Short mmCIF file of C-alpha atoms in Angstrom, two decimals:
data_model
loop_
_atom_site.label_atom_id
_atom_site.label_comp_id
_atom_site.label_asym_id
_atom_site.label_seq_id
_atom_site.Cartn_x
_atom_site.Cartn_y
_atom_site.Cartn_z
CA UNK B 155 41.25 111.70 -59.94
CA UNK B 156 42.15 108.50 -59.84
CA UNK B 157 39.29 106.89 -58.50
CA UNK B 158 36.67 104.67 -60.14
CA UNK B 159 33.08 104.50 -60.08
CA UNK B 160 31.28 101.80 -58.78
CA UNK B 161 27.22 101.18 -57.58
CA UNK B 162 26.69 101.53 -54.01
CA UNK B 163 25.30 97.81 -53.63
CA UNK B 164 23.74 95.10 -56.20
CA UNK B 165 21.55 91.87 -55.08
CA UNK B 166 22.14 88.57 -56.62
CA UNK B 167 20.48 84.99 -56.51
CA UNK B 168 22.43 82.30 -55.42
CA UNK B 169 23.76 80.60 -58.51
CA UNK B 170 23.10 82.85 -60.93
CA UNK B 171 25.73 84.73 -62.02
CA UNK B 172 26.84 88.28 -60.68
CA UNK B 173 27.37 91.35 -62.84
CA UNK B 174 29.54 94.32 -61.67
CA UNK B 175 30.31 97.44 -63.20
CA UNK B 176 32.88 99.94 -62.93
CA UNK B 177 33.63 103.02 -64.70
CA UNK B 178 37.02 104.52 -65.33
CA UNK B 179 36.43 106.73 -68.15
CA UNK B 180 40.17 108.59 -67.37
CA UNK B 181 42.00 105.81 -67.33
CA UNK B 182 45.65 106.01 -68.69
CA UNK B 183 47.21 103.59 -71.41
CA UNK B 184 49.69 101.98 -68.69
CA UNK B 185 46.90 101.34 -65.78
CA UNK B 186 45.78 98.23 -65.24
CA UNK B 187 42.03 97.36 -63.57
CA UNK B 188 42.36 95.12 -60.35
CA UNK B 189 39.55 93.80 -59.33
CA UNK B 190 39.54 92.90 -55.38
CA UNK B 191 36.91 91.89 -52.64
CA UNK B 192 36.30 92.41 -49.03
CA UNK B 193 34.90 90.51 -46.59
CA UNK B 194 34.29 91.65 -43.04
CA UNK B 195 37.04 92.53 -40.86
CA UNK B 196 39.44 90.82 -43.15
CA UNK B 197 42.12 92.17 -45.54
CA UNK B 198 41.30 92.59 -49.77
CA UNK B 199 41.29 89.13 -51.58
CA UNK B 200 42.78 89.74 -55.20
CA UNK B 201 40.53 88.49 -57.98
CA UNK B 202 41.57 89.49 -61.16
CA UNK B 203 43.06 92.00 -63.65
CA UNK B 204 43.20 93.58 -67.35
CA UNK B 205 44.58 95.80 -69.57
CA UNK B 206 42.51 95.69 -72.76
CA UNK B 207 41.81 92.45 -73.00
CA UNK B 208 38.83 90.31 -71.76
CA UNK B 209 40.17 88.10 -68.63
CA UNK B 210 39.19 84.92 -67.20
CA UNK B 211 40.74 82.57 -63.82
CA UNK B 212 39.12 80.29 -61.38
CA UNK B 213 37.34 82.72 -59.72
CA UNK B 214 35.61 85.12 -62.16
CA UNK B 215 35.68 87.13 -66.14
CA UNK B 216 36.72 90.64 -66.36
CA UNK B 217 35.28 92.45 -69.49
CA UNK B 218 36.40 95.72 -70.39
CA UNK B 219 35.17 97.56 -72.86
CA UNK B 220 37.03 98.75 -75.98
CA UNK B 221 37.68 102.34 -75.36
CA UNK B 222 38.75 101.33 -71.75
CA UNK B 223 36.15 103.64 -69.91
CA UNK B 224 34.34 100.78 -68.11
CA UNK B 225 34.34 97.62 -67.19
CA UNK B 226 32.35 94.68 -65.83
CA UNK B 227 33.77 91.70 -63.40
CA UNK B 228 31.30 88.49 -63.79
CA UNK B 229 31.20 85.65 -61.14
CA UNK B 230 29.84 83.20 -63.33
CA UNK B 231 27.58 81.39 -60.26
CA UNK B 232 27.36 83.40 -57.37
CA UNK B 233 27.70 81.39 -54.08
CA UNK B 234 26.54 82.86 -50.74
CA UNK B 235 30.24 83.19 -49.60
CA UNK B 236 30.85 85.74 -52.64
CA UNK B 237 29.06 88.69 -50.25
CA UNK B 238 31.81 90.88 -49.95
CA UNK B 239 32.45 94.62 -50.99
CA UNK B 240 33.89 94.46 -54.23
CA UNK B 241 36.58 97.34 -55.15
CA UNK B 242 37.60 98.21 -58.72
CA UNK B 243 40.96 99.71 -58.73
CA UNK B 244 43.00 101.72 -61.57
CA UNK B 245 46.89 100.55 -60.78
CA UNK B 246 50.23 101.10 -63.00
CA UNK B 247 53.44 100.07 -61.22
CA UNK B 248 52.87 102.39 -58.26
CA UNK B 249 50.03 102.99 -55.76
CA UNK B 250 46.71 101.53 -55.75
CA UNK B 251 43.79 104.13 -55.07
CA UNK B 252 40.50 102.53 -53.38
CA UNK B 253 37.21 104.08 -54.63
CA UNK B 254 34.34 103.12 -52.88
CA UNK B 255 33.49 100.07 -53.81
CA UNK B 256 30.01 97.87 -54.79
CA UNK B 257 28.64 95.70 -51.95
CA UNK B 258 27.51 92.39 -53.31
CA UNK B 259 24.78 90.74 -51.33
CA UNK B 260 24.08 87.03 -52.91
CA UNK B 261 20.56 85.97 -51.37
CA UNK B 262 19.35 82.74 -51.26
CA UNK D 212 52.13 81.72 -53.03
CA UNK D 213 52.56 85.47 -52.19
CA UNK D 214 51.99 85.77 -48.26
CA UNK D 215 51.44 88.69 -46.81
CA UNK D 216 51.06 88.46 -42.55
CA UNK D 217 50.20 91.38 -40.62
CA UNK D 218 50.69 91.10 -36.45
CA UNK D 219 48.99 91.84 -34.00
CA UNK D 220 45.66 91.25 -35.76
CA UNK D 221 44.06 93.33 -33.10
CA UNK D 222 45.73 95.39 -30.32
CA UNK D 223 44.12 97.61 -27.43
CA UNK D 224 45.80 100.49 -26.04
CA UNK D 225 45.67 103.39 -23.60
CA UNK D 226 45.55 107.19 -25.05
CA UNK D 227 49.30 108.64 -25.29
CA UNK D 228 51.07 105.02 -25.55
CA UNK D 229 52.86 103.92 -28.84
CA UNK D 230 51.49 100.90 -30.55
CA UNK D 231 53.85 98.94 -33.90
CA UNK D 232 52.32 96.81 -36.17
CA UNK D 233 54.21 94.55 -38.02
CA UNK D 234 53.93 92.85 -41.91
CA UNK D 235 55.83 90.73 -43.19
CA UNK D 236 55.91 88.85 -46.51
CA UNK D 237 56.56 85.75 -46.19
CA UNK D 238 57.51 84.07 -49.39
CA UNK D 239 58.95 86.72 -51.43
CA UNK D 240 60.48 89.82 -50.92
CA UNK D 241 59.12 93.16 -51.21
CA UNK D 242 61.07 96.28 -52.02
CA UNK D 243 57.88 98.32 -51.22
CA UNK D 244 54.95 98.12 -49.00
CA UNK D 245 51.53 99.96 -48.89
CA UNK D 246 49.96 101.26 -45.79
CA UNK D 247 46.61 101.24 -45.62
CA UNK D 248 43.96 103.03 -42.88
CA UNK D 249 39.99 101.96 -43.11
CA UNK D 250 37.13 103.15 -40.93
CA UNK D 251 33.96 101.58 -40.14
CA UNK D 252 31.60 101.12 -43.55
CA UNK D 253 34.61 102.94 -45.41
CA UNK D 254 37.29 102.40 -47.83
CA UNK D 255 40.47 101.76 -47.78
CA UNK D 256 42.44 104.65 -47.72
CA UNK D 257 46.70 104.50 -48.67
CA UNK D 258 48.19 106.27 -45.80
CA UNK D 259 52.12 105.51 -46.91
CA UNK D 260 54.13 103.81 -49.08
CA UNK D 261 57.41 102.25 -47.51
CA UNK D 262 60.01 101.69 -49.83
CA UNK D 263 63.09 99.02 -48.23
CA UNK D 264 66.41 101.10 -47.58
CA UNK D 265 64.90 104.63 -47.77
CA UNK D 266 62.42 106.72 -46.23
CA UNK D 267 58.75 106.53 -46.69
CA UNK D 268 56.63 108.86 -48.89
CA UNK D 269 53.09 109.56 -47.07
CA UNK D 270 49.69 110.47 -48.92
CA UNK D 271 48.87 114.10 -47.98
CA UNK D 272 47.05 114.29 -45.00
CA UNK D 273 49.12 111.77 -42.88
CA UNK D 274 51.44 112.91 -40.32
CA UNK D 275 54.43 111.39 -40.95
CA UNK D 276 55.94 112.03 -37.35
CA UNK D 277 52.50 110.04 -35.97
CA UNK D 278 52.80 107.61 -37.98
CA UNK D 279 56.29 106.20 -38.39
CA UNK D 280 57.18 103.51 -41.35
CA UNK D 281 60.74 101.44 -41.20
CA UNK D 282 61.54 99.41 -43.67
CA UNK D 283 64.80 97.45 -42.95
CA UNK D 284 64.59 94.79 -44.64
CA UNK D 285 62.95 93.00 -47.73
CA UNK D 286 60.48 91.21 -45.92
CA UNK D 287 59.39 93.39 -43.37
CA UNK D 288 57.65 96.89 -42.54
CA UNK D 289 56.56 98.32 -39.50
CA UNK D 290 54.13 100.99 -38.36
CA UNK D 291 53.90 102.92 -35.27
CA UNK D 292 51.30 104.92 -33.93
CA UNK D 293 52.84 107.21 -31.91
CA UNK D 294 50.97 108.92 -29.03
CA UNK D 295 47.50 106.71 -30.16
CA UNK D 296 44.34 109.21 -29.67
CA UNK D 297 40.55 107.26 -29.99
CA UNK D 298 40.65 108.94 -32.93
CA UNK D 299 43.45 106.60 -34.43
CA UNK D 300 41.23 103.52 -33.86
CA UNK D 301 40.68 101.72 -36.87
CA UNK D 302 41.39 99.08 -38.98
CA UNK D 303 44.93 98.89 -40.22
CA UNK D 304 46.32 97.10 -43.39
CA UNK D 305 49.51 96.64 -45.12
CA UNK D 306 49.97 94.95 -48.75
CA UNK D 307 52.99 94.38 -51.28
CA UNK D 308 53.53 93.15 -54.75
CA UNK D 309 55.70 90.44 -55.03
CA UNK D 310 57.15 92.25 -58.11
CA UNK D 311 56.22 96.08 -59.06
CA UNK D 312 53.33 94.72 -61.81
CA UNK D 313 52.18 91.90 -59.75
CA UNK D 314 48.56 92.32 -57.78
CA UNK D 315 49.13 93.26 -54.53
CA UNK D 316 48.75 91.03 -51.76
CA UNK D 317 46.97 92.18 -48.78
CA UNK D 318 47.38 91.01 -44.66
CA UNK D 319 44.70 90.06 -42.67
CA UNK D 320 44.73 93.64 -40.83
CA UNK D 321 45.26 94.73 -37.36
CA UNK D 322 42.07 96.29 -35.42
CA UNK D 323 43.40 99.11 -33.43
CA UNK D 324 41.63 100.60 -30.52
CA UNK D 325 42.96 102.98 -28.20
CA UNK D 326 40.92 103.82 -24.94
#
């Protein structure tokens, strides 16, 4: 299967910083992680992606642990626009399966 | 960089009528596209991929004489919904990597609803 596993939905405070987790304990050496975000009625927004190593852009840090089974995408200071549905993906060069996904609701 | 556009971005029809969606990249060219189907509080689920030049290879599941993919060119894709039942309503979105390894880029969608 080559879904991942993601919580249903996770709270955060506004400006503190956001924690997700994903599992994807079968993942193959040649998959990637994508990390991508939803918002209502709109299309995926790309966010970032890893292979082994720990990433970092302008928009968030993607940690993934050593054995490759899990991994954790941080948005440092969580703004109210960051509520979205947040999917974890497992991609090599072909198709991109959708699990679930985590929906992020940043309060106040 | 890397622009995907989807039109219509929302289209009504009536029951038994054919509806094409269109997506286009728009600043790179894109040897294959992903189709993608999503239902209310759902996922995203990959209906097709449509490779340029060549037929398209569909998920299992999706009827690939309902739902026909042509990919002429580099830069665009089309789906059509042939015969559109209610049950086809939903939210519609394409996607493409600029280049096989690249993240893919999504369009904005196209709402379908068929009355």
């Amino acid at each position: 299967d080559a879904k991942t596993t993601q919580p249903t939905s996770m709270d955060c405070a506004e400006g503190r910083a956001a924690n997700l987790p994903c599992n994807h304990s079968t993942i193959s050496g040649n998959e990637y992680v994508y990390w991508y975000r939803q918002i209502h009625s709109q299309g995926p927004q790309y966010i970032i992606h890893g292979l082994k190593n720990n990433e970092t852009n302008e928009m968030a840090s993607l940690i993934i642990t050593e054995d490759r089974k899990s991994s954790t995408l941080i948005l440092p200071h969580a703004t109210l626009r960051d509520t979205a549905v947040y999917y974890c993906i497992r991609r090599s060069a072909g198709k991109s399966t959708f699990g679930d996904g985590t929906t992020l609701t940043v309060k106040p | 960089g890397a622009v995907v556009s989807q039109h219509p971005s929302w289209v009504i029809c009536k029951s038994g009528t054919s509806v094409k969606i269109e997506c286009r990249s728009l600043d790179f060219q894109a040897t294959t596209m992903f189709w993608y189907r999503q239902f209310p509080k759902q996922s995203l689920m990959l209906m097709a991929t449509s490779n340029e030049g060549s037929k398209a290879t569909y998920e299992q599941g999706v009827e690939k004489d309902k739902f026909l993919i042509n990919h002429a060119s580099l830069t665009l894709s089309t789906l059509t919904v042939t015969s559109a039942h209610p049950e086809d309503s939903s939210f519609y979105i394409c996607s493409a990597p600029p280049t096989p390894n690249s993240p893919l880029h999504f369009g904005n969608g196209t709402r379908l609803t068929v009355t």
